[in-house]
mmCIF file of C-alpha atoms in Angstrom:
data_model
loop_
_atom_site.group_PDB
_atom_site.id
_atom_site.type_symbol
_atom_site.label_atom_id
_atom_site.label_comp_id
_atom_site.label_asym_id
_atom_site.label_seq_id
_atom_site.Cartn_x
_atom_site.Cartn_y
_atom_site.Cartn_z
ATOM 1 C CA MET A 1 137.223 79.052 84.177
ATOM 2 C CA LEU A 2 134.656 80.978 85.080
ATOM 3 C CA ASP A 3 132.559 82.323 82.418
ATOM 4 C CA ASN A 4 129.446 83.345 81.957
ATOM 5 C CA GLU A 5 127.187 80.805 81.413
ATOM 6 C CA SER A 6 128.812 79.194 84.123
ATOM 7 C CA VAL A 7 127.656 81.990 86.412
ATOM 8 C CA VAL A 8 124.006 81.885 84.666
ATOM 9 C CA ALA A 9 123.643 78.431 85.596
ATOM 10 C CA MET A 10 125.008 78.779 89.211
ATOM 11 C CA ILE A 11 122.361 81.369 89.208
ATOM 12 C CA LYS A 12 119.616 79.413 88.561
ATOM 13 C CA GLU A 13 121.032 76.307 90.681
ATOM 14 C CA SER A 14 120.836 79.136 93.564
ATOM 15 C CA PHE A 15 117.274 79.511 92.622
ATOM 16 C CA LYS A 16 116.687 76.069 92.327
ATOM 17 C CA GLN A 17 118.016 75.633 96.001
ATOM 18 C CA ASP A 18 116.525 78.519 97.375
ATOM 19 C CA THR A 19 113.258 78.003 96.404
ATOM 20 C CA GLN A 20 112.448 73.944 96.400
ATOM 21 C CA ALA A 21 111.642 73.884 100.178
ATOM 22 C CA ILE A 22 109.029 76.691 99.616
ATOM 23 C CA HIS A 23 105.408 75.756 99.898
ATOM 24 C CA VAL A 24 102.312 77.664 100.778
ATOM 25 C CA SER A 25 100.874 77.752 103.959
ATOM 26 C CA SER A 26 97.518 77.903 105.174
ATOM 27 C CA LYS A 27 96.726 81.463 105.523
ATOM 28 C CA HIS A 28 96.422 81.099 101.206
ATOM 29 C CA SER A 29 93.887 78.854 101.027
ATOM 30 C CA PRO A 30 91.272 79.661 98.797
ATOM 31 C CA SER A 31 88.977 80.488 101.765
ATOM 32 C CA ALA A 32 91.319 82.299 103.327
ATOM 33 C CA ILE A 33 92.033 84.720 100.046
ATOM 34 C CA ARG A 34 87.999 85.124 99.922
ATOM 35 C CA SER A 35 88.086 86.021 103.104
ATOM 36 C CA ARG A 36 90.660 88.714 103.196
ATOM 37 C CA LEU A 37 89.281 90.094 99.728
ATOM 38 C CA ALA A 38 86.378 90.119 101.843
ATOM 39 C CA ARG A 39 87.305 92.428 104.972
ATOM 40 C CA ARG A 40 89.064 94.645 102.082
ATOM 41 C CA ARG A 41 86.245 95.155 100.236
ATOM 42 C CA LEU A 42 84.272 96.297 103.253
ATOM 43 C CA SER A 43 87.354 98.339 104.563
ATOM 44 C CA ARG A 44 87.051 100.113 101.271
ATOM 45 C CA GLY A 45 83.176 100.856 101.248
ATOM 46 C CA ILE A 46 80.743 101.911 103.629
ATOM 47 C CA ILE A 47 81.133 100.161 107.417
ATOM 48 C CA GLY A 48 78.538 99.937 109.368
ATOM 49 C CA VAL A 49 77.355 98.511 112.753
ATOM 50 C CA GLY A 50 74.216 96.570 112.752
ATOM 51 C CA VAL A 51 72.457 96.904 116.017
ATOM 52 C CA ALA A 52 70.617 94.358 117.722
ATOM 53 C CA GLY A 53 67.860 92.519 116.284
ATOM 54 C CA ALA A 54 68.157 94.593 113.096
ATOM 55 C CA MET A 55 69.854 93.887 109.958
ATOM 56 C CA ALA A 56 71.751 96.889 108.510
ATOM 57 C CA ILE A 57 72.229 97.540 105.262
ATOM 58 C CA ALA A 58 74.730 100.498 104.772
ATOM 59 C CA ILE A 59 74.817 101.737 101.054
ATOM 60 C CA PHE A 60 77.411 104.651 100.444
ATOM 61 C CA THR A 61 76.324 106.997 97.187
ATOM 62 C CA LEU A 62 77.437 110.313 95.923
ATOM 63 C CA GLY A 63 75.112 112.505 94.208
ATOM 64 C CA THR A 64 74.342 115.932 93.873
ATOM 65 C CA THR A 65 71.514 117.768 95.119
ATOM 66 C CA THR A 66 69.945 119.305 92.734
ATOM 67 C CA SER A 67 66.993 121.872 92.482
ATOM 68 C CA GLY A 68 65.228 120.422 89.360
ATOM 69 C CA PRO A 69 63.306 116.840 89.202
ATOM 70 C CA SER A 70 64.071 113.774 91.517
ATOM 71 C CA ALA A 71 66.839 112.433 88.797
ATOM 72 C CA SER A 72 70.052 112.338 90.535
ATOM 73 C CA PHE A 73 69.557 108.495 91.198
ATOM 74 C CA LYS A 74 67.706 105.644 89.737
ATOM 75 C CA THR A 75 67.812 102.248 91.213
ATOM 76 C CA ILE A 76 69.918 100.018 93.417
ATOM 77 C CA HIS A 77 70.095 96.153 92.855
ATOM 78 C CA LEU A 78 71.270 94.195 95.737
ATOM 79 C CA SER A 79 71.003 90.560 94.663
ATOM 80 C CA ASN A 80 67.215 89.608 94.256
ATOM 81 C CA TYR A 81 66.140 92.952 95.062
ATOM 82 C CA THR A 82 65.785 96.627 93.598
ATOM 83 C CA PHE A 83 65.790 99.312 95.827
ATOM 84 C CA LYS A 84 64.527 102.332 94.369
ATOM 85 C CA VAL A 85 65.873 105.590 95.393
ATOM 86 C CA ARG A 86 64.621 108.801 95.354
ATOM 87 C CA SER A 87 65.582 112.038 96.057
ATOM 88 C CA ASP A 88 63.662 115.024 97.898
ATOM 89 C CA VAL A 89 64.846 118.255 96.590
ATOM 90 C CA ALA A 90 62.165 120.111 98.963
ATOM 91 C CA THR A 91 63.376 118.508 102.204
ATOM 92 C CA SER A 92 66.729 117.808 101.170
ATOM 93 C CA THR A 93 66.489 113.830 102.083
ATOM 94 C CA THR A 94 67.331 110.909 100.470
ATOM 95 C CA CYS A 95 65.205 107.634 100.524
ATOM 96 C CA LEU A 96 65.213 104.301 99.315
ATOM 97 C CA THR A 97 62.203 102.185 98.950
ATOM 98 C CA ALA A 98 61.720 98.726 99.967
ATOM 99 C CA PRO A 99 62.022 96.332 96.931
ATOM 100 C CA ASP A 100 58.123 94.864 96.630
ATOM 101 C CA ASN A 101 59.349 91.167 97.245
ATOM 102 C CA TRP A 102 61.367 92.070 100.670
ATOM 103 C CA VAL A 103 60.914 90.242 103.547
ATOM 104 C CA ALA A 104 61.734 90.824 106.994
ATOM 105 C CA GLY A 105 64.803 89.277 108.149
ATOM 106 C CA SER A 106 66.061 88.734 104.364
ATOM 107 C CA SER A 107 69.268 89.131 103.925
ATOM 108 C CA VAL A 108 71.238 89.819 100.872
ATOM 109 C CA ALA A 109 74.635 89.606 99.927
ATOM 110 C CA SER A 110 77.729 92.178 99.085
ATOM 111 C CA ALA A 111 76.879 93.437 95.070
ATOM 112 C CA ARG A 112 77.593 96.032 92.940
ATOM 113 C CA VAL A 113 75.479 99.079 93.131
ATOM 114 C CA THR A 114 74.648 99.630 89.266
ATOM 115 C CA VAL A 115 73.357 103.208 89.109
ATOM 116 C CA SER A 116 74.154 104.871 85.979
ATOM 117 C CA SER A 117 73.132 108.499 86.974
ATOM 118 C CA PHE A 118 75.434 109.504 89.730
ATOM 119 C CA LEU A 119 77.516 112.283 89.217
ATOM 120 C CA ARG A 120 81.239 112.011 90.191
ATOM 121 C CA LEU A 121 81.621 113.986 93.364
ATOM 122 C CA ASN A 122 85.030 115.268 91.764
ATOM 123 C CA ARG A 123 85.413 117.341 88.911
ATOM 124 C CA PRO A 124 88.539 116.655 86.587
ATOM 125 C CA ASP A 125 90.341 119.577 88.260
ATOM 126 C CA GLY A 126 89.826 117.896 91.476
ATOM 127 C CA SER A 127 87.007 120.263 92.825
ATOM 128 C CA LEU A 128 83.957 119.430 94.656
ATOM 129 C CA ARG A 129 81.049 119.034 92.245
ATOM 130 C CA THR A 130 78.385 120.536 93.913
ATOM 131 C CA GLY A 131 74.485 120.658 93.391
ATOM 132 C CA ALA A 132 72.524 124.189 92.408
ATOM 133 C CA ASN A 133 72.394 124.725 96.210
ATOM 134 C CA GLY A 134 75.885 124.506 96.180
ATOM 135 C CA GLN A 135 75.738 121.366 98.407
ATOM 136 C CA ALA A 136 76.740 117.443 97.879
ATOM 137 C CA CYS A 137 75.051 114.703 99.205
ATOM 138 C CA ILE A 138 77.175 112.148 99.953
ATOM 139 C CA GLY A 139 76.230 108.810 101.913
ATOM 140 C CA ALA A 140 73.120 106.835 102.557
ATOM 141 C CA VAL A 141 72.696 104.096 105.309
ATOM 142 C CA LEU A 142 69.672 102.238 105.285
ATOM 143 C CA THR A 143 68.645 100.178 107.997
ATOM 144 C CA TYR A 144 65.941 97.388 107.923
ATOM 145 C CA THR A 145 64.723 96.635 111.090
ATOM 146 C CA THR A 146 61.689 93.703 112.204
ATOM 147 C CA GLN A 147 61.327 95.838 115.214
ATOM 148 C CA VAL A 148 59.893 99.319 115.942
ATOM 149 C CA PRO A 149 61.915 101.937 114.947
ATOM 150 C CA ALA A 150 63.228 104.117 117.755
ATOM 151 C CA PRO A 151 63.111 107.467 117.964
ATOM 152 C CA ILE A 152 66.533 108.908 115.452
ATOM 153 C CA ASP A 153 67.905 111.792 116.652
ATOM 154 C CA THR A 154 70.140 114.652 114.749
ATOM 155 C CA VAL A 155 73.096 114.243 115.430
ATOM 156 C CA THR A 156 75.938 117.052 115.199
ATOM 157 C CA SER A 157 79.695 115.994 116.147
ATOM 158 C CA PRO A 158 82.412 118.192 116.363
ATOM 159 C CA GLY A 159 83.882 119.502 113.443
ATOM 160 C CA LEU A 160 81.730 117.138 111.269
ATOM 161 C CA PRO A 161 79.158 117.141 108.761
ATOM 162 C CA THR A 162 75.626 117.119 110.546
ATOM 163 C CA VAL A 163 74.203 113.801 109.958
ATOM 164 C CA LYS A 164 70.223 113.784 109.755
ATOM 165 C CA LEU A 165 68.309 110.831 109.658
ATOM 166 C CA ALA A 166 64.347 110.501 108.885
ATOM 167 C CA PRO A 167 62.285 108.226 108.604
ATOM 168 C CA SER A 168 60.409 106.792 105.748
ATOM 169 C CA THR A 169 57.103 105.629 105.269
ATOM 170 C CA ASP A 170 59.135 102.221 104.355
ATOM 171 C CA ASP A 171 60.031 101.364 107.850
ATOM 172 C CA ALA A 172 63.369 102.394 106.520
ATOM 173 C CA ARG A 173 65.582 105.063 107.985
ATOM 174 C CA VAL A 174 68.006 107.492 106.095
ATOM 175 C CA ALA A 175 71.259 109.032 107.327
ATOM 176 C CA TYR A 176 72.601 111.597 104.489
ATOM 177 C CA ILE A 177 75.783 113.434 105.279
ATOM 178 C CA ALA A 178 75.677 117.217 103.653
ATOM 179 C CA LEU A 179 78.990 118.656 102.728
ATOM 180 C CA ASP A 180 79.322 121.897 101.512
ATOM 181 C CA ALA A 181 81.959 122.452 98.690
ATOM 182 C CA GLY A 182 85.496 121.677 100.046
ATOM 183 C CA ASP A 183 84.387 119.808 102.714
ATOM 184 C CA SER A 184 85.612 115.894 103.792
ATOM 185 C CA ALA A 185 84.283 114.459 105.974
ATOM 186 C CA ALA A 186 86.504 111.901 108.300
ATOM 187 C CA ALA A 187 83.681 110.156 110.155
ATOM 188 C CA ALA A 188 80.194 110.511 111.625
ATOM 189 C CA ARG A 189 79.005 108.678 114.434
ATOM 190 C CA VAL A 190 75.034 108.444 115.014
ATOM 191 C CA THR A 191 73.448 107.492 117.526
ATOM 192 C CA GLY A 192 69.573 105.591 118.170
ATOM 193 C CA GLY A 193 68.590 102.983 116.660
ATOM 194 C CA PRO A 194 66.632 100.293 118.201
ATOM 195 C CA ALA A 195 68.456 99.367 121.023
ATOM 196 C CA GLY A 196 70.239 102.861 121.266
ATOM 197 C CA VAL A 197 72.935 101.010 120.411
ATOM 198 C CA PRO A 198 75.730 103.661 118.330
ATOM 199 C CA TYR A 199 76.765 103.017 114.950
ATOM 200 C CA TYR A 200 78.561 104.626 112.521
ATOM 201 C CA VAL A 201 78.478 106.062 109.022
ATOM 202 C CA ILE A 202 81.690 105.618 107.273
ATOM 203 C CA GLY A 203 82.687 106.045 103.804
ATOM 204 C CA GLU A 204 85.305 106.657 101.497
ATOM 205 C CA VAL A 205 84.716 108.172 98.210
ATOM 206 C CA PRO A 206 86.099 105.514 95.311
ATOM 207 C CA SER A 207 88.737 107.045 93.397
ATOM 208 C CA ASP A 208 87.544 107.987 90.309
ATOM 209 C CA ASN A 209 84.357 105.911 89.228
ATOM 210 C CA ALA A 210 81.191 106.666 91.482
ATOM 211 C CA GLN A 211 79.192 103.596 90.145
ATOM 212 C CA ASP A 212 81.970 101.480 91.825
ATOM 213 C CA VAL A 213 79.951 101.682 94.663
ATOM 214 C CA LEU A 214 80.470 99.682 97.676
ATOM 215 C CA VAL A 215 77.364 97.918 99.532
ATOM 216 C CA ALA A 216 78.184 96.243 102.849
ATOM 217 C CA ILE A 217 76.250 94.170 104.537
ATOM 218 C CA PHE A 218 76.078 94.148 108.606
ATOM 219 C CA GLN A 219 74.825 92.199 111.454
ATOM 220 C CA GLN A 220 75.046 92.265 114.833
ATOM 221 C CA GLY A 221 78.086 91.909 116.186
ATOM 222 C CA ASP A 222 80.192 93.304 113.237
ATOM 223 C CA MET A 223 82.477 95.708 113.710
ATOM 224 C CA ALA A 224 82.912 98.684 112.369
ATOM 225 C CA GLN A 225 86.010 100.298 110.436
ATOM 226 C CA LEU A 226 86.800 104.096 110.424
ATOM 227 C CA LEU A 227 88.084 105.532 107.096
ATOM 228 C CA SER A 228 88.313 108.875 106.499
ATOM 229 C CA ILE A 229 86.006 110.248 103.800
ATOM 230 C CA HIS A 230 88.035 112.295 101.130
ATOM 231 C CA ASP A 231 87.998 113.844 97.944
ATOM 232 C CA MET B 1 86.232 97.665 91.560
ATOM 233 C CA GLY B 2 85.300 94.436 89.776
ATOM 234 C CA LEU B 3 83.499 92.802 92.679
ATOM 235 C CA ALA B 4 82.623 90.220 90.520
ATOM 236 C CA ARG B 5 83.072 87.065 92.581
ATOM 237 C CA PRO B 6 85.625 84.856 91.333
ATOM 238 C CA GLY B 7 84.406 81.423 91.196
ATOM 239 C CA PRO B 8 85.404 77.557 91.569
ATOM 240 C CA GLU B 9 88.244 78.484 88.996
ATOM 241 C CA PHE B 10 90.173 80.811 91.515
ATOM 242 C CA ASP B 11 89.997 78.400 94.336
ATOM 243 C CA GLU B 12 92.052 76.094 91.642
ATOM 244 C CA PHE B 13 93.737 78.472 90.406
ATOM 245 C CA VAL B 14 94.938 79.362 93.903
ATOM 246 C CA ARG B 15 95.864 75.728 94.889
ATOM 247 C CA ALA B 16 97.622 74.970 91.568
ATOM 248 C CA SER B 17 99.687 78.850 91.519
ATOM 249 C CA SER B 18 100.478 79.661 94.772
ATOM 250 C CA THR B 19 103.735 77.790 95.249
ATOM 251 C CA ASP B 20 105.244 79.229 92.480
ATOM 252 C CA LEU B 21 104.276 82.521 93.050
ATOM 253 C CA LEU B 22 105.738 82.557 96.573
ATOM 254 C CA ARG B 23 108.579 81.156 95.327
ATOM 255 C CA ILE B 24 108.990 84.045 92.555
ATOM 256 C CA ALA B 25 107.589 86.545 95.762
ATOM 257 C CA THR B 26 110.965 84.653 98.019
ATOM 258 C CA LEU B 27 113.319 85.727 95.182
ATOM 259 C CA LEU B 28 112.653 89.239 94.926
ATOM 260 C CA THR B 29 112.278 89.787 98.643
ATOM 261 C CA ARG B 30 114.878 87.268 99.757
ATOM 262 C CA ASN B 31 112.782 87.318 102.788
ATOM 263 C CA ARG B 32 109.998 84.982 103.485
ATOM 264 C CA GLU B 33 107.772 86.555 105.487
ATOM 265 C CA ASP B 34 107.801 89.314 103.262
ATOM 266 C CA ALA B 35 107.240 86.953 100.389
ATOM 267 C CA GLU B 36 104.099 85.320 102.090
ATOM 268 C CA ASP B 37 102.826 89.086 102.462
ATOM 269 C CA LEU B 38 103.275 89.488 98.896
ATOM 270 C CA LEU B 39 101.601 86.898 97.808
ATOM 271 C CA GLN B 40 98.095 87.401 99.586
ATOM 272 C CA VAL B 41 98.289 90.735 98.575
ATOM 273 C CA ALA B 42 98.465 89.087 94.940
ATOM 274 C CA LEU B 43 96.096 86.717 95.192
ATOM 275 C CA VAL B 44 93.798 89.480 96.692
ATOM 276 C CA ARG B 45 94.425 91.749 94.293
ATOM 277 C CA THR B 46 93.766 88.660 91.325
ATOM 278 C CA ALA B 47 90.673 87.895 93.442
ATOM 279 C CA GLY B 48 89.461 91.684 93.297
ATOM 280 C CA ARG B 49 90.415 91.880 89.524
ATOM 281 C CA TRP B 50 89.427 88.299 88.715
ATOM 282 C CA ALA B 51 87.568 89.440 85.446
ATOM 283 C CA ALA B 52 90.504 90.736 83.731
ATOM 284 C CA ALA B 53 92.786 88.071 85.397
ATOM 285 C CA LYS B 54 90.891 84.949 84.517
ATOM 286 C CA ASP B 55 92.332 84.408 81.035
ATOM 287 C CA ALA B 56 96.218 84.020 82.514
ATOM 288 C CA PRO B 57 95.690 84.591 86.150
ATOM 289 C CA PHE B 58 99.523 83.409 86.797
ATOM 290 C CA ALA B 59 100.406 85.924 84.885
ATOM 291 C CA TYR B 60 98.578 88.413 86.137
ATOM 292 C CA SER B 61 99.803 87.751 89.514
ATOM 293 C CA ARG B 62 103.195 87.570 88.974
ATOM 294 C CA ARG B 63 103.177 91.002 87.650
ATOM 295 C CA VAL B 64 101.781 92.418 90.704
ATOM 296 C CA ILE B 65 104.086 90.415 92.863
ATOM 297 C CA ILE B 66 106.836 92.120 90.677
ATOM 298 C CA ASN B 67 105.535 95.496 90.756
ATOM 299 C CA LEU B 68 104.662 95.562 94.592
ATOM 300 C CA SER B 69 108.229 94.204 95.264
ATOM 301 C CA LYS B 70 109.467 97.738 94.563
ATOM 302 C CA ASN B 71 106.538 98.985 97.055
ATOM 303 C CA ARG B 72 107.877 96.550 99.348
ATOM 304 C CA TRP B 73 111.431 97.861 99.259
ATOM 305 C CA ARG B 74 110.342 101.183 99.554
ATOM 306 C CA GLU B 75 108.313 100.549 102.863
ATOM 307 C CA LYS B 76 111.372 98.607 104.427
ATOM 308 C CA SER B 77 113.526 102.228 103.292
ATOM 309 C CA ARG B 78 116.366 99.566 103.334
ATOM 310 C CA ARG B 79 117.521 96.742 101.661
ATOM 311 C CA PRO B 80 116.517 93.733 102.707
ATOM 312 C CA HIS B 81 119.326 91.673 104.132
ATOM 313 C CA ILE B 82 117.913 88.471 104.937
ATOM 314 C CA VAL B 83 119.868 85.636 102.666
ATOM 315 C CA GLY B 84 117.514 82.872 101.778
ATOM 316 C CA ASP B 85 117.480 80.281 104.124
ATOM 317 C CA LEU B 86 119.501 77.101 102.882
ATOM 318 C CA SER B 87 119.553 74.668 105.711
ATOM 319 C CA HIS B 88 116.977 72.565 103.646
ATOM 320 C CA VAL B 89 120.011 71.443 101.111
ATOM 321 C CA ALA B 90 121.555 69.728 103.776
ATOM 322 C CA SER B 91 120.055 66.641 103.079
ATOM 323 C CA HIS B 92 120.798 66.837 99.557
ATOM 324 C CA GLY B 93 122.505 63.702 98.432
ATOM 325 C CA ALA B 94 125.292 65.227 97.014
ATOM 326 C CA ALA B 95 125.824 68.101 99.473
ATOM 327 C CA THR B 96 129.223 69.081 100.518
ATOM 328 C CA THR B 97 130.403 71.330 103.098
ATOM 329 C CA GLU B 98 132.058 73.237 99.947
ATOM 330 C CA TRP B 99 129.302 72.957 98.050
ATOM 331 C CA VAL B 100 126.705 74.230 100.491
ATOM 332 C CA ASP B 101 129.056 76.918 100.833
ATOM 333 C CA GLU B 102 129.033 78.171 97.337
ATOM 334 C CA GLN B 103 124.923 78.056 97.456
ATOM 335 C CA ASN B 104 125.614 80.377 100.331
ATOM 336 C CA ALA B 105 128.249 82.449 98.331
ATOM 337 C CA MET B 106 125.395 82.784 95.662
ATOM 338 C CA SER B 107 122.741 83.251 97.106
ATOM 339 C CA GLU B 108 124.084 85.802 99.105
ATOM 340 C CA LEU B 109 125.746 87.766 96.171
ATOM 341 C CA ILE B 110 122.588 87.505 94.574
ATOM 342 C CA SER B 111 120.766 89.043 97.414
ATOM 343 C CA LYS B 112 122.942 92.261 97.076
ATOM 344 C CA LEU B 113 121.959 92.686 93.332
ATOM 345 C CA PRO B 114 119.970 95.925 92.939
ATOM 346 C CA LEU B 115 116.023 94.987 92.918
ATOM 347 C CA GLY B 116 115.685 95.785 88.753
ATOM 348 C CA GLN B 117 118.280 93.792 88.288
ATOM 349 C CA ARG B 118 116.940 90.960 90.521
ATOM 350 C CA LYS B 119 113.941 91.321 88.680
ATOM 351 C CA VAL B 120 115.446 90.636 85.581
ATOM 352 C CA LEU B 121 117.678 87.412 86.638
ATOM 353 C CA VAL B 122 114.185 85.722 88.477
ATOM 354 C CA LEU B 123 112.082 86.190 85.458
ATOM 355 C CA ARG B 124 114.941 85.195 82.931
ATOM 356 C CA TYR B 125 116.492 82.203 84.738
ATOM 357 C CA PHE B 126 113.517 81.280 87.068
ATOM 358 C CA GLU B 127 111.114 81.904 85.213
ATOM 359 C CA ASP B 128 112.769 80.974 81.953
ATOM 360 C CA LEU B 129 110.820 83.923 79.820
ATOM 361 C CA SER B 130 112.308 85.080 76.933
ATOM 362 C CA VAL B 131 113.612 88.486 76.742
ATOM 363 C CA ALA B 132 110.881 89.913 75.054
ATOM 364 C CA GLU B 133 108.686 88.727 77.320
ATOM 365 C CA THR B 134 110.879 90.105 80.272
ATOM 366 C CA ALA B 135 110.668 93.178 78.496
ATOM 367 C CA SER B 136 106.880 93.034 78.141
ATOM 368 C CA ILE B 137 106.731 92.438 82.120
ATOM 369 C CA LEU B 138 109.126 95.040 83.320
ATOM 370 C CA HIS B 139 107.383 97.475 80.562
ATOM 371 C CA CYS B 140 111.137 97.860 79.318
ATOM 372 C CA SER B 141 112.356 97.641 75.847
ATOM 373 C CA GLU B 142 114.837 94.144 75.031
ATOM 374 C CA GLY B 143 117.545 96.161 75.519
ATOM 375 C CA THR B 144 117.240 97.138 78.548
ATOM 376 C CA VAL B 145 116.548 93.448 80.182
ATOM 377 C CA LYS B 146 119.646 92.689 78.327
ATOM 378 C CA SER B 147 121.813 95.268 79.898
ATOM 379 C CA GLN B 148 120.195 94.771 82.976
ATOM 380 C CA LEU B 149 121.102 90.735 82.250
ATOM 381 C CA SER B 150 124.564 91.565 81.739
ATOM 382 C CA ARG B 151 125.522 93.657 84.551
ATOM 383 C CA PRO B 152 124.750 91.429 87.230
ATOM 384 C CA ILE B 153 126.371 88.671 85.621
ATOM 385 C CA ALA B 154 129.282 90.691 84.907
ATOM 386 C CA ARG B 155 129.487 91.449 88.624
ATOM 387 C CA LEU B 156 128.390 88.196 90.188
ATOM 388 C CA ARG B 157 131.237 86.739 88.033
ATOM 389 C CA SER B 158 133.463 89.286 89.341
ATOM 390 C CA LEU B 159 132.479 89.082 92.974
ATOM 391 C CA LEU B 160 133.185 84.930 92.887
ATOM 392 C CA LEU B 161 136.141 86.131 91.265
ATOM 393 C CA ALA B 162 137.189 87.649 94.164
ATOM 394 C CA GLN B 163 136.294 85.338 96.479
ATOM 395 C CA CYS B 164 138.282 82.770 94.831
ATOM 396 C CA PRO B 165 141.771 83.336 95.676
ATOM 397 C CA ALA B 166 143.854 83.207 91.947
ATOM 398 C CA PRO B 167 145.577 79.985 91.352
ATOM 399 C CA ALA B 168 148.910 81.157 91.952
ATOM 400 C CA GLU B 169 148.347 82.405 94.998
ATOM 401 C CA GLU B 170 146.223 79.160 96.162
ATOM 402 C CA THR B 171 145.253 75.850 95.142
ATOM 403 C CA ASN B 172 141.847 74.697 96.140
ATOM 404 C CA LYS B 173 138.105 75.649 95.736
ATOM 405 C CA CYS B 174 137.257 77.105 92.873
#
């Protein structure tokens, strides 16, 4: 007699037999998971390639250029360091000042950027939020190096937004991408750097929360993963 | 994005729960490789959301596996056809050819069930969750769970009966 109870018993026995020899492999070790998590985080954030002898810090930010006071950006906390961000409307540049306790050659771990006043790039209706001058500022890359900065180029890639690198007084260089309303960026290849090694500025717009900004640290030999900037 | 790094408790969770989670994933995907991938994605997601998952990481990971198994199926655009590998039961103390055949047959029949029904079976009869708990995980009513249970059981019963010749016609096995 094959009643429902018998079928259930057979199902349970089948499940038991089908799984009793299953054990996890080493690729599910905690360290493997952490490694994969780190790679995933990097792939979802700004990706850059460190140049020879330098430590590159790639920071992806969202904000708008405004005609008012430089209040779009506040501060960025990285481990024990606090980077102050200022937006110079007159020159359309965004700069990050080095922290007071920064030591050349120091490194910081990936950390959440807490910027309370970031504006969301997208309005609820999906349109691109723009500043008073009609432009949105998207993306910033900062490179600290112990070497003498090399000349910085301005690069215009066909089909891509213009990327400008502007030196600051803090031995830091900032790249920003100015997008017109409705633009989307795929990638920006930036040349230059102490050794003339090209590096890339790639970003992915956080889906719904501009405060979820990823900071990634790249050193020489790191690989860049190309992602699309999309809104 | 929940970027807080999970602490040592995450490592302990992975070590303690991965096998059980992998078994669930295997029963859902009926494919060890897919299950491995599914588990890794689930663990990565759990780590990435550790702040939210740390109170009940197993339940969180299990829910991810349940949810992603459907996507995995869609990605493949076909139902998985690989039946669970039962070679390991060869050393079973009481194993006989008939016993292995029965287990193989049941495993194959279960693999042919729709994923939704298999989810319910796994949660109820492998995880031993209640109807209410199963409904909560699957985001459906308890009535839906009950119907999702009764259908595959009835189907499996009919399939098993179909595989077993009637006593009047034959005099063996079932």
